CSV table of C-alpha atoms in Angstrom, one decimal:
chain,number,residue,atom,x,y,z
G,24,MET,CA,-59.4,282.6,-173.3
G,25,LYS,CA,-56.2,283.3,-175.2
G,26,VAL,CA,-53.3,280.9,-174.9
G,27,GLU,CA,-49.8,281.1,-176.3
G,28,VAL,CA,-47.4,278.2,-175.8
G,29,LYS,CA,-43.6,278.2,-176.1
G,30,ASP,CA,-40.7,276.0,-175.0
G,31,ALA,CA,-39.1,276.9,-171.7
G,32,GLU,CA,-35.9,275.6,-170.0
G,33,LYS,CA,-35.7,272.3,-168.1
G,34,SER,CA,-38.1,270.5,-170.4
G,35,GLN,CA,-41.0,272.9,-169.6
G,36,LYS,CA,-43.8,274.5,-171.6
G,37,GLU,CA,-44.6,278.1,-170.9
G,38,LEU,CA,-48.2,279.0,-171.3
G,39,SER,CA,-49.2,282.7,-171.5
G,40,VAL,CA,-52.9,282.9,-170.6
G,41,GLU,CA,-55.3,285.8,-170.9
G,42,LEU,CA,-58.9,285.7,-169.6
G,43,ALA,CA,-61.7,288.2,-170.3
G,44,VAL,CA,-62.8,290.3,-167.3
G,45,GLU,CA,-66.3,289.0,-167.8
G,46,LYS,CA,-65.1,285.5,-167.0
G,47,PHE,CA,-63.8,286.7,-163.6
G,48,ASP,CA,-67.1,288.5,-162.9
G,49,GLN,CA,-69.0,285.2,-163.5
G,50,VAL,CA,-66.8,283.2,-161.1
G,51,PHE,CA,-66.8,286.1,-158.5
G,52,GLU,CA,-70.6,286.1,-158.5
G,53,SER,CA,-70.7,282.3,-158.0
G,54,GLU,CA,-68.3,282.5,-155.1
G,55,TYR,CA,-70.3,285.5,-153.6
G,56,LYS,CA,-73.5,283.4,-153.6
G,57,LYS,CA,-71.8,280.6,-151.7
G,58,VAL,CA,-70.5,283.0,-149.1
G,59,ALA,CA,-73.8,285.0,-148.9
G,60,GLN,CA,-75.7,281.8,-147.9
G,61,LYS,CA,-73.5,281.2,-144.9
G,62,ALA,CA,-72.4,284.8,-144.0
G,63,LYS,CA,-73.3,286.0,-140.5
G,64,VAL,CA,-73.6,289.8,-140.4
G,65,ALA,CA,-74.6,291.6,-137.2
G,66,GLY,CA,-78.3,292.7,-137.3
G,67,PHE,CA,-79.3,290.3,-140.1
G,68,ARG,CA,-80.4,286.7,-140.2
G,69,GLN,CA,-77.9,284.2,-141.8
G,70,GLY,CA,-78.1,284.5,-145.6
G,71,LYS,CA,-80.3,287.6,-145.5
G,72,ALA,CA,-77.7,290.4,-145.3
G,73,PRO,CA,-77.5,292.9,-148.1
G,74,LYS,CA,-74.8,292.5,-150.7
G,75,ASP,CA,-73.0,295.6,-149.8
G,76,LYS,CA,-72.7,294.5,-146.2
G,77,ILE,CA,-71.4,291.1,-147.2
G,78,LEU,CA,-68.9,292.6,-149.6
G,79,LYS,CA,-67.7,295.0,-147.0
G,80,GLU,CA,-66.8,292.2,-144.6
G,81,HIS,CA,-65.9,289.4,-147.1
G,82,GLY,CA,-65.2,291.1,-150.4
G,83,HIS,CA,-61.4,290.7,-150.4
G,84,ALA,CA,-61.6,287.0,-149.5
G,85,ILE,CA,-64.2,286.4,-152.2
G,86,ARG,CA,-62.0,288.1,-154.8
G,87,VAL,CA,-59.0,285.9,-153.8
G,88,GLN,CA,-61.1,282.7,-153.9
G,89,ALA,CA,-62.6,283.7,-157.3
G,90,LEU,CA,-59.2,284.5,-158.8
G,91,GLU,CA,-57.7,281.3,-157.5
G,92,LYS,CA,-60.6,279.2,-158.8
G,93,LEU,CA,-60.5,280.9,-162.2
G,94,ILE,CA,-56.8,280.4,-162.6
G,95,ASN,CA,-56.9,276.7,-161.5
G,96,GLU,CA,-59.8,275.9,-163.9
G,97,SER,CA,-58.4,277.9,-166.8
G,98,VAL,CA,-54.9,276.5,-166.6
G,99,PHE,CA,-56.0,272.9,-166.8
G,100,GLU,CA,-58.4,273.9,-169.6
G,101,ALA,CA,-55.5,275.5,-171.4
G,102,ILE,CA,-53.3,272.4,-170.9
G,103,GLN,CA,-56.0,270.2,-172.4
G,104,LYS,CA,-56.7,272.6,-175.2
G,105,GLU,CA,-53.1,272.6,-176.3
G,106,ASP,CA,-52.8,268.8,-175.9
G,107,ILE,CA,-49.9,269.1,-173.4
G,108,LYS,CA,-48.9,265.9,-171.5
G,109,ALA,CA,-48.1,267.5,-168.2
G,110,LEU,CA,-45.9,266.0,-165.5
G,111,GLY,CA,-47.2,267.2,-162.2
G,112,ALA,CA,-49.0,270.4,-161.3
G,113,PRO,CA,-48.3,273.6,-163.2
G,114,GLU,CA,-46.4,276.5,-161.6
G,115,ILE,CA,-48.2,279.9,-161.8
G,116,LYS,CA,-46.3,283.1,-162.2
G,117,ASP,CA,-46.7,286.8,-163.2
G,118,VAL,CA,-50.4,287.1,-162.4
G,119,LYS,CA,-51.8,290.5,-163.5
G,120,PHE,CA,-55.2,291.4,-162.0
G,121,GLU,CA,-56.7,294.9,-162.1
G,122,ASP,CA,-60.3,296.0,-162.0
G,123,GLY,CA,-61.9,296.1,-165.4
G,124,GLU,CA,-58.8,294.7,-167.2
G,125,PRO,CA,-58.3,291.2,-168.6
G,126,ILE,CA,-56.5,288.8,-166.3
G,127,SER,CA,-53.2,287.3,-167.4
G,128,TYR,CA,-50.7,284.9,-166.0
G,129,LYS,CA,-48.0,282.5,-167.0
G,130,ALA,CA,-48.0,278.8,-166.3
G,131,PHE,CA,-44.9,276.6,-166.4
G,132,VAL,CA,-45.6,272.9,-167.0
G,133,ASP,CA,-43.1,270.0,-166.8
G,134,VAL,CA,-43.4,267.8,-169.9
G,135,PHE,CA,-41.8,264.6,-170.9
G,136,PRO,CA,-38.6,265.6,-172.7
G,137,THR,CA,-38.0,265.0,-176.4
G,138,ILE,CA,-34.4,264.0,-176.8
G,139,ASP,CA,-32.3,263.0,-179.8
G,140,VAL,CA,-29.0,261.4,-178.8
G,141,THR,CA,-26.6,261.8,-181.7
G,142,LYS,CA,-23.1,261.4,-180.1
G,143,LEU,CA,-23.0,257.8,-178.9
G,144,GLU,CA,-20.3,256.0,-180.7
G,145,GLY,CA,-16.5,255.9,-181.3
G,146,PHE,CA,-15.5,256.3,-177.6
G,147,ASP,CA,-13.1,254.1,-175.7
G,148,PHE,CA,-14.2,252.0,-172.7
G,149,VAL,CA,-12.8,249.3,-170.5
G,150,LYS,CA,-15.0,246.4,-169.5
G,151,GLU,CA,-13.5,245.2,-166.2
G,152,LYS,CA,-14.5,241.6,-165.5
G,153,ILE,CA,-13.7,239.8,-162.2
G,154,ILE,CA,-12.1,236.4,-162.6
G,155,VAL,CA,-13.9,233.7,-160.6
G,156,LYS,CA,-11.3,231.6,-158.8
G,157,GLU,CA,-11.5,228.4,-156.9
G,158,ASP,CA,-11.2,230.4,-153.6
G,159,ASP,CA,-14.3,232.3,-154.5
G,160,VAL,CA,-16.3,229.1,-155.0
G,161,GLU,CA,-15.0,227.7,-151.7
G,162,GLN,CA,-15.9,230.9,-149.8
G,163,VAL,CA,-19.5,230.6,-151.0
G,164,ILE,CA,-19.6,227.0,-150.0
G,165,GLU,CA,-18.2,227.9,-146.6
G,166,ASN,CA,-20.9,230.5,-146.1
G,167,ILE,CA,-23.5,228.0,-146.9
G,168,ARG,CA,-21.9,225.5,-144.6
G,169,LYS,CA,-22.0,228.1,-141.7
G,170,ASN,CA,-25.7,228.5,-142.3
G,171,GLN,CA,-26.2,224.8,-141.8
G,172,VAL,CA,-24.3,224.6,-138.6
G,173,SER,CA,-25.6,222.7,-135.6
G,174,TYR,CA,-24.8,223.0,-131.9
G,175,GLU,CA,-24.0,220.2,-129.4
G,176,PRO,CA,-24.1,220.9,-125.6
G,177,VAL,CA,-20.7,220.7,-123.8
G,178,GLU,CA,-20.1,220.3,-120.1
G,179,ASP,CA,-16.3,219.8,-119.8
G,180,ARG,CA,-14.9,223.2,-121.0
G,181,ALA,CA,-15.2,226.9,-120.8
G,182,VAL,CA,-16.8,229.2,-123.5
G,183,GLN,CA,-14.8,229.6,-126.7
G,184,GLU,CA,-15.2,231.9,-129.6
G,185,GLY,CA,-17.9,230.6,-131.9
G,186,ASP,CA,-19.9,228.8,-129.1
G,187,MET,CA,-23.6,229.3,-128.7
G,188,THR,CA,-24.4,230.2,-125.1
G,189,VAL,CA,-27.6,230.5,-123.1
G,190,ILE,CA,-27.3,233.2,-120.5
G,191,ASP,CA,-29.2,235.4,-118.0
G,192,PHE,CA,-28.0,238.9,-117.9
G,193,GLU,CA,-28.9,242.0,-115.8
G,194,GLY,CA,-27.7,245.5,-116.7
G,195,ARG,CA,-27.2,247.9,-113.9
G,196,LYS,CA,-26.2,251.6,-113.9
G,197,ASP,CA,-25.4,253.3,-110.6
G,198,GLY,CA,-26.8,250.2,-108.8
G,199,GLU,CA,-30.2,250.5,-110.5
G,200,VAL,CA,-31.4,247.7,-112.7
G,201,ILE,CA,-32.0,248.6,-116.4
G,202,PRO,CA,-35.1,246.7,-117.6
G,203,SER,CA,-34.3,247.1,-121.3
G,204,ALA,CA,-30.8,245.6,-120.7
G,205,THR,CA,-32.0,242.6,-118.8
G,206,ALA,CA,-33.1,239.1,-120.1
G,207,GLN,CA,-33.3,235.5,-119.1
G,208,ASN,CA,-32.4,232.4,-121.2
G,209,TYR,CA,-30.9,234.5,-123.9
G,210,SER,CA,-29.2,232.7,-126.8
G,211,LEU,CA,-25.9,234.5,-127.7
G,212,GLU,CA,-23.3,233.3,-130.3
G,213,ILE,CA,-19.9,234.4,-129.1
G,214,GLY,CA,-18.1,236.4,-131.7
G,215,SER,CA,-21.3,237.3,-133.6
G,216,GLY,CA,-21.1,240.9,-132.7
G,217,ALA,CA,-24.8,240.9,-131.7
G,218,PHE,CA,-24.1,242.7,-128.4
G,219,ILE,CA,-22.3,246.0,-127.7
G,220,PRO,CA,-18.5,245.9,-128.1
G,221,GLY,CA,-16.7,244.3,-125.2
G,222,PHE,CA,-19.6,242.2,-123.9
G,223,GLU,CA,-19.0,238.9,-125.8
G,224,ALA,CA,-15.2,239.0,-125.3
G,225,GLN,CA,-15.7,239.0,-121.5
G,226,VAL,CA,-18.0,236.0,-121.7
G,227,VAL,CA,-15.2,233.9,-123.2
G,228,GLY,CA,-13.7,231.6,-120.5
G,229,MET,CA,-16.9,231.3,-118.4
G,230,LYS,CA,-18.2,227.8,-117.5
G,231,THR,CA,-21.7,226.4,-117.1
G,232,GLY,CA,-23.2,227.6,-113.8
G,233,GLU,CA,-20.7,230.4,-113.3
G,234,GLN,CA,-21.8,233.9,-112.4
G,235,LYS,CA,-19.7,237.0,-113.3
G,236,ASP,CA,-20.0,240.8,-113.4
G,237,ILE,CA,-18.6,242.6,-116.5
G,238,GLU,CA,-18.2,246.3,-117.3
G,239,VAL,CA,-19.0,247.7,-120.8
G,240,THR,CA,-19.5,251.2,-122.2
G,241,PHE,CA,-22.4,251.7,-124.6
G,242,PRO,CA,-21.6,253.4,-128.0
G,243,GLU,CA,-22.0,257.1,-128.3
G,244,GLN,CA,-24.5,256.6,-131.2
G,245,TYR,CA,-26.6,254.0,-129.3
G,246,HIS,CA,-30.3,254.2,-130.2
G,247,GLU,CA,-31.5,254.6,-126.6
G,248,PRO,CA,-30.3,258.1,-125.5
G,249,SER,CA,-30.2,257.3,-121.8
G,250,LEU,CA,-27.5,254.6,-122.4
G,251,ALA,CA,-25.5,256.3,-125.2
G,252,GLY,CA,-21.9,256.6,-124.1
G,253,GLN,CA,-22.7,255.3,-120.6
G,254,PRO,CA,-20.8,252.7,-118.6
G,255,VAL,CA,-23.0,249.7,-117.5
G,256,THR,CA,-22.4,246.7,-115.3
G,257,PHE,CA,-23.8,243.4,-116.4
G,258,GLY,CA,-24.4,240.4,-114.1
G,259,ILE,CA,-23.9,237.3,-116.2
G,260,THR,CA,-25.1,233.7,-115.4
G,261,MET,CA,-23.8,231.0,-117.8
G,262,LYS,CA,-26.6,228.5,-118.1
G,263,GLU,CA,-25.6,226.4,-121.2
G,264,ILE,CA,-22.7,226.1,-123.6
G,265,LYS,CA,-23.1,224.6,-127.1
G,266,ALA,CA,-20.2,223.9,-129.4
G,267,LYS,CA,-20.6,224.6,-133.1
G,268,VAL,CA,-20.6,221.6,-135.4
G,269,LEU,CA,-20.0,222.2,-139.1
G,270,PRO,CA,-21.4,219.6,-141.6
G,271,GLU,CA,-19.0,217.5,-143.8
G,272,LEU,CA,-18.5,218.8,-147.3
G,273,ASP,CA,-19.8,215.7,-149.2
G,274,ASP,CA,-22.7,214.6,-151.5
G,275,GLU,CA,-25.1,214.6,-148.5
G,276,PHE,CA,-24.2,218.2,-147.7
G,277,ALA,CA,-25.0,219.2,-151.3
G,278,LYS,CA,-28.4,217.4,-151.2
G,279,ASP,CA,-29.2,219.1,-147.9
G,280,VAL,CA,-28.5,222.5,-149.6
G,281,ASP,CA,-31.1,221.6,-152.3
G,282,GLU,CA,-32.4,218.3,-153.4
G,283,LYS,CA,-31.8,219.3,-157.0
G,284,PHE,CA,-28.0,218.7,-156.5
G,285,GLU,CA,-27.0,215.2,-157.1
G,286,SER,CA,-23.4,215.5,-155.7
G,287,PHE,CA,-21.0,217.9,-154.1
G,288,ALA,CA,-19.3,218.4,-157.4
G,289,ASP,CA,-22.6,219.3,-158.9
G,290,LEU,CA,-23.1,222.0,-156.2
G,291,LYS,CA,-19.6,223.4,-156.8
G,292,GLU,CA,-20.1,223.6,-160.6
G,293,THR,CA,-23.4,225.4,-160.1
G,294,ILE,CA,-21.9,227.9,-157.7
G,295,LYS,CA,-19.1,228.6,-160.1
G,296,THR,CA,-21.5,229.2,-163.0
G,297,GLU,CA,-23.6,231.5,-160.9
G,298,LEU,CA,-20.5,233.5,-159.8
G,299,GLU,CA,-19.4,233.8,-163.4
G,300,GLU,CA,-22.8,235.0,-164.5
G,301,SER,CA,-22.8,237.5,-161.6
G,302,SER,CA,-19.3,238.7,-162.7
G,303,GLU,CA,-20.5,239.2,-166.3
G,304,ARG,CA,-23.6,241.0,-165.1
G,305,GLN,CA,-21.6,243.4,-162.9
G,306,ALA,CA,-19.1,244.0,-165.7
G,307,ASP,CA,-22.0,244.8,-168.1
G,308,ASP,CA,-23.7,247.0,-165.6
G,309,LYS,CA,-20.5,249.0,-165.0
G,310,LEU,CA,-19.9,249.3,-168.8
G,311,LEU,CA,-23.4,250.5,-169.5
G,312,ASN,CA,-23.1,253.0,-166.7
G,313,ASP,CA,-19.8,254.3,-168.1
G,314,ILE,CA,-21.2,254.6,-171.6
G,315,ILE,CA,-24.4,256.4,-170.4
G,316,GLU,CA,-22.2,258.9,-168.4
G,317,LYS,CA,-20.3,259.6,-171.6
G,318,ILE,CA,-23.4,260.0,-173.6
G,319,ILE,CA,-24.8,262.5,-171.0
G,320,GLU,CA,-21.5,264.4,-171.2
G,321,GLU,CA,-21.6,264.6,-175.0
G,322,ASN,CA,-25.3,265.2,-175.5
G,323,SER,CA,-26.8,268.2,-173.6
G,324,PHE,CA,-30.5,268.0,-172.8
G,325,ASP,CA,-32.8,269.1,-169.9
G,326,VAL,CA,-35.0,266.9,-167.8
G,327,PRO,CA,-38.2,267.9,-165.9
G,328,ALA,CA,-37.6,269.0,-162.3
G,329,ALA,CA,-40.6,266.9,-161.3
G,330,MET,CA,-39.0,263.7,-162.5
G,331,VAL,CA,-35.7,264.6,-160.8
G,332,ARG,CA,-37.5,265.4,-157.6
G,333,GLU,CA,-39.5,262.2,-157.6
G,334,GLN,CA,-36.3,260.1,-158.1
G,335,ALA,CA,-34.5,262.1,-155.4
G,336,PHE,CA,-37.2,261.2,-152.9
G,337,ARG,CA,-37.0,257.6,-154.0
G,338,LEU,CA,-33.3,257.6,-153.2
G,339,ALA,CA,-34.1,259.3,-149.9
G,340,ASP,CA,-36.5,256.6,-149.0
G,341,GLN,CA,-33.8,254.0,-149.6
G,342,THR,CA,-31.4,255.9,-147.4
G,343,LEU,CA,-33.9,256.2,-144.6
G,344,GLN,CA,-34.6,252.4,-144.7
G,345,GLN,CA,-30.8,251.8,-144.4
G,346,TYR,CA,-30.7,254.0,-141.3
G,347,MET,CA,-33.6,252.1,-139.8
G,348,SER,CA,-32.0,248.7,-140.6
G,349,TYR,CA,-29.0,249.8,-138.5
G,350,GLY,CA,-31.3,250.7,-135.6
G,351,MET,CA,-30.7,254.4,-136.0
G,352,ASP,CA,-33.4,257.1,-135.9
G,353,PRO,CA,-32.5,259.7,-138.5
G,354,ALA,CA,-34.7,262.4,-136.9
G,355,ARG,CA,-32.5,262.2,-133.7
G,356,PHE,CA,-29.6,263.6,-135.8
G,357,GLY,CA,-31.7,266.2,-137.6
G,358,ILE,CA,-31.8,264.2,-140.8
G,359,THR,CA,-35.0,264.6,-142.7
G,360,LYS,CA,-36.3,263.0,-145.9
G,361,GLU,CA,-36.2,266.5,-147.6
G,362,LYS,CA,-32.5,267.0,-146.7
G,363,ILE,CA,-31.5,263.6,-148.0
G,364,ALA,CA,-33.5,264.2,-151.2
G,365,GLU,CA,-31.7,267.5,-151.7
G,366,GLN,CA,-28.3,265.7,-151.3
G,367,HIS,CA,-29.3,263.2,-153.9
G,368,THR,CA,-30.5,265.7,-156.5
G,369,ALA,CA,-27.4,265.4,-158.7
G,370,THR,CA,-27.5,261.6,-158.6
G,371,ALA,CA,-31.2,261.6,-159.3
G,372,GLU,CA,-30.8,263.9,-162.4
G,373,LYS,CA,-28.1,261.6,-163.8
G,374,GLN,CA,-30.3,258.5,-163.2
G,375,VAL,CA,-33.3,260.1,-164.8
G,376,LYS,CA,-31.2,261.1,-167.8
G,377,GLY,CA,-29.8,257.6,-168.0
G,378,ALA,CA,-33.3,256.0,-168.1
G,379,LEU,CA,-34.4,258.5,-170.8
G,380,ILE,CA,-31.4,257.7,-172.9
G,381,ILE,CA,-32.1,253.9,-172.6
G,382,ASN,CA,-35.7,254.4,-173.6
G,383,HIS,CA,-34.7,256.7,-176.5
G,384,ILE,CA,-32.1,254.2,-177.9
G,385,THR,CA,-34.6,251.4,-177.5
G,386,GLU,CA,-37.2,253.2,-179.6
G,387,LYS,CA,-34.9,254.9,-182.1
G,388,PHE,CA,-33.0,251.7,-183.0
G,389,GLU,CA,-36.0,249.4,-182.5
G,390,LEU,CA,-34.4,247.2,-179.8
G,391,THR,CA,-37.6,245.4,-179.0
G,392,VAL,CA,-37.9,242.5,-176.6
G,393,THR,CA,-39.5,239.6,-178.4
G,394,ASP,CA,-41.3,236.6,-177.0
G,395,GLU,CA,-38.4,234.5,-178.4
G,396,ASP,CA,-35.9,236.6,-176.3
G,397,VAL,CA,-38.0,236.0,-173.2
G,398,GLU,CA,-38.1,232.2,-173.9
G,399,LYS,CA,-34.4,232.0,-174.4
G,400,THR,CA,-33.7,233.9,-171.2
G,401,ILE,CA,-36.0,231.7,-169.3
G,402,GLU,CA,-34.4,228.6,-170.7
G,403,LYS,CA,-30.9,229.9,-169.7
G,404,TYR,CA,-31.8,230.7,-166.1
G,405,ALA,CA,-33.9,227.6,-165.8
G,406,LYS,CA,-30.8,225.5,-166.7
G,407,MET,CA,-28.7,227.4,-164.2
G,408,SER,CA,-31.4,226.8,-161.5
G,409,LYS,CA,-31.7,223.1,-162.5
G,410,MET,CA,-35.4,223.6,-163.3
G,411,THR,CA,-37.5,223.1,-166.4
G,412,ALA,CA,-38.4,226.2,-168.4
G,413,GLU,CA,-42.0,225.8,-167.4
G,414,GLU,CA,-41.1,225.6,-163.7
G,415,TYR,CA,-38.8,228.7,-163.9
G,416,LYS,CA,-41.5,230.7,-165.8
G,417,ALA,CA,-44.1,229.8,-163.2
G,418,GLU,CA,-41.8,230.9,-160.4
G,419,VAL,CA,-41.2,234.3,-162.2
G,420,GLU,CA,-44.9,234.8,-162.8
G,421,LYS,CA,-45.6,233.8,-159.2
G,422,HIS,CA,-43.6,236.8,-158.0
G,423,ASN,CA,-44.9,239.1,-160.7
G,424,GLY,CA,-41.5,239.3,-162.3
G,425,MET,CA,-42.1,239.1,-166.0
G,426,ASN,CA,-41.9,242.9,-166.5
G,427,SER,CA,-38.7,242.9,-164.6
G,428,LEU,CA,-37.4,240.1,-166.7
G,429,ARG,CA,-38.3,242.0,-169.9
G,430,ASN,CA,-36.6,245.2,-168.6
G,431,SER,CA,-33.5,243.2,-167.9
G,432,ILE,CA,-33.4,241.7,-171.4
G,433,ASN,CA,-34.0,245.2,-172.8
G,434,THR,CA,-31.1,246.6,-170.8
G,435,ASP,CA,-28.9,243.7,-172.1
G,436,LYS,CA,-29.8,244.6,-175.7
G,437,VAL,CA,-29.0,248.3,-175.2
G,438,THR,CA,-25.7,247.4,-173.5
G,439,ALA,CA,-24.8,245.1,-176.4
G,440,PHE,CA,-25.8,247.7,-179.0
G,441,LEU,CA,-23.8,250.5,-177.4
G,442,ALA,CA,-20.8,248.3,-176.8
G,443,GLY,CA,-20.9,247.4,-180.5
G,444,LYS,CA,-20.8,251.2,-181.4
G,445,ASN,CA,-17.8,251.9,-179.3
G,446,ASN,CA,-14.3,250.5,-178.6
G,447,VAL,CA,-14.5,248.2,-175.6
G,448,THR,CA,-11.4,246.6,-174.1
G,449,ILE,CA,-12.0,243.6,-171.8
G,450,LYS,CA,-9.8,243.6,-168.7
G,451,GLU,CA,-9.7,240.7,-166.3
G,452,VAL,CA,-9.1,241.5,-162.6
G,453,THR,CA,-9.3,239.6,-159.4
G,454,LYS,CA,-11.7,240.4,-156.6
G,455,GLU,CA,-8.8,241.4,-154.4
G,456,GLU,CA,-7.6,243.9,-156.9
G,457,VAL,CA,-11.0,245.5,-157.1
G,458,GLU,CA,-11.4,245.6,-153.3
G,459,ALA,CA,-7.9,247.2,-152.9
G,460,ARG,CA,-8.7,249.9,-155.5
G,461,LEU,CA,-12.1,250.7,-154.0
G,462,LYS,CA,-10.4,251.0,-150.5
G,463,ALA,CA,-7.7,253.3,-151.9
G,464,GLU,CA,-10.4,255.4,-153.6
G,465,GLN,CA,-12.4,255.6,-150.3
G,466,GLU,CA,-9.3,256.6,-148.3
G,467,LYS,CA,-8.5,259.3,-150.8
G,468,ALA,CA,-12.0,260.7,-150.7
G,469,GLU,CA,-11.8,260.8,-146.9
G,470,GLU,CA,-8.5,262.7,-147.0
G,471,PRO,CA,-8.8,266.4,-145.8
G,472,ALA,CA,-8.5,268.9,-148.6
G,473,SER,CA,-5.2,270.9,-148.7
G,474,GLY,CA,-5.3,273.9,-146.4
G,475,GLU,CA,-7.8,272.4,-143.9
């Protein structure tokens, strides 16, 4: 077997392979014997037919099987012989196969790319950091408070927004009861948006024991096709009304949130610290993303199609899970995993390049994560969580999170290294400013192009 190797595009190796005709003859004979043992030829017992009769009926199929087997075995032998670290299965092209002549073909193999990033410093970036305000802390506390709400039965008033009700309801279309739209003793918080639009608003004002018919129209995209876009009558029976009772914001409230908090002030301070940490994390993530995009722009290199394809399908899986979480069946709209992966190809390529750049910088500049780095990080987060370092470490290990922790530390080191090589201006902004900008960007993206 003769093998020549050269670099190809898209981080591939091109193998030109030539095989002696005698090698094919050996494989052909082996495949012939397998077929001959099972071949059924008219006028002969199974396995006893003459060779010429068998070849007349099965010769072409045997040749194809022998050629396929020979190529499959030889290409992997060639990859091992040339010590090529292949990513995925090789792609076979330009097969030449003529009687009495050597067999030749080309194999293209994805390999892990070798990159050398040289242009990574001297650029200008803005690190946008969201200021944590008192209102932000209070909003988090209010969300926690809502999660600790209790309900007390009321008898002397009608249903109001925010009440928890217990109802029986029966959906009817054209006078026929809809089993899937019928239930008894159903707990429904008014204003939660748990039911289709228009349902909850019409329950407001009902009193305990009251019965009422309401009309609603199901959304066009409803998951049950028979009800999508259809008007339905619901018979409602109000069985119980419970008023929402929010807990007082005091030391007892803080201890109910977590016994580690000694006072309400302690809870507020911890929330503020966590929000500031989150703000810093988001700012660093955005900065690193901006720097990586610039490095990709300034340093041209190819990545294996297999790696991009694998990442694109990962993104497709995430998208499909989001569809399912919204109660939507993607297949109903002709959305397939393959189509989504194709749409994500550009993003996947950028993410693969980013990961390769981070790995390259880590190795080239020896930004190793030491045990001391891990210990300091554990101590930092343990303090924020009001735990001992040993308790926090045990919790991380319990959830198999040590590798994730080390990767996070490594990312921080790369971010700090690249920030130090470039001109980074810190800009403080409010959450409202960021939200307004994102909204404006989304509206602009949704604007029809000129001429449409």
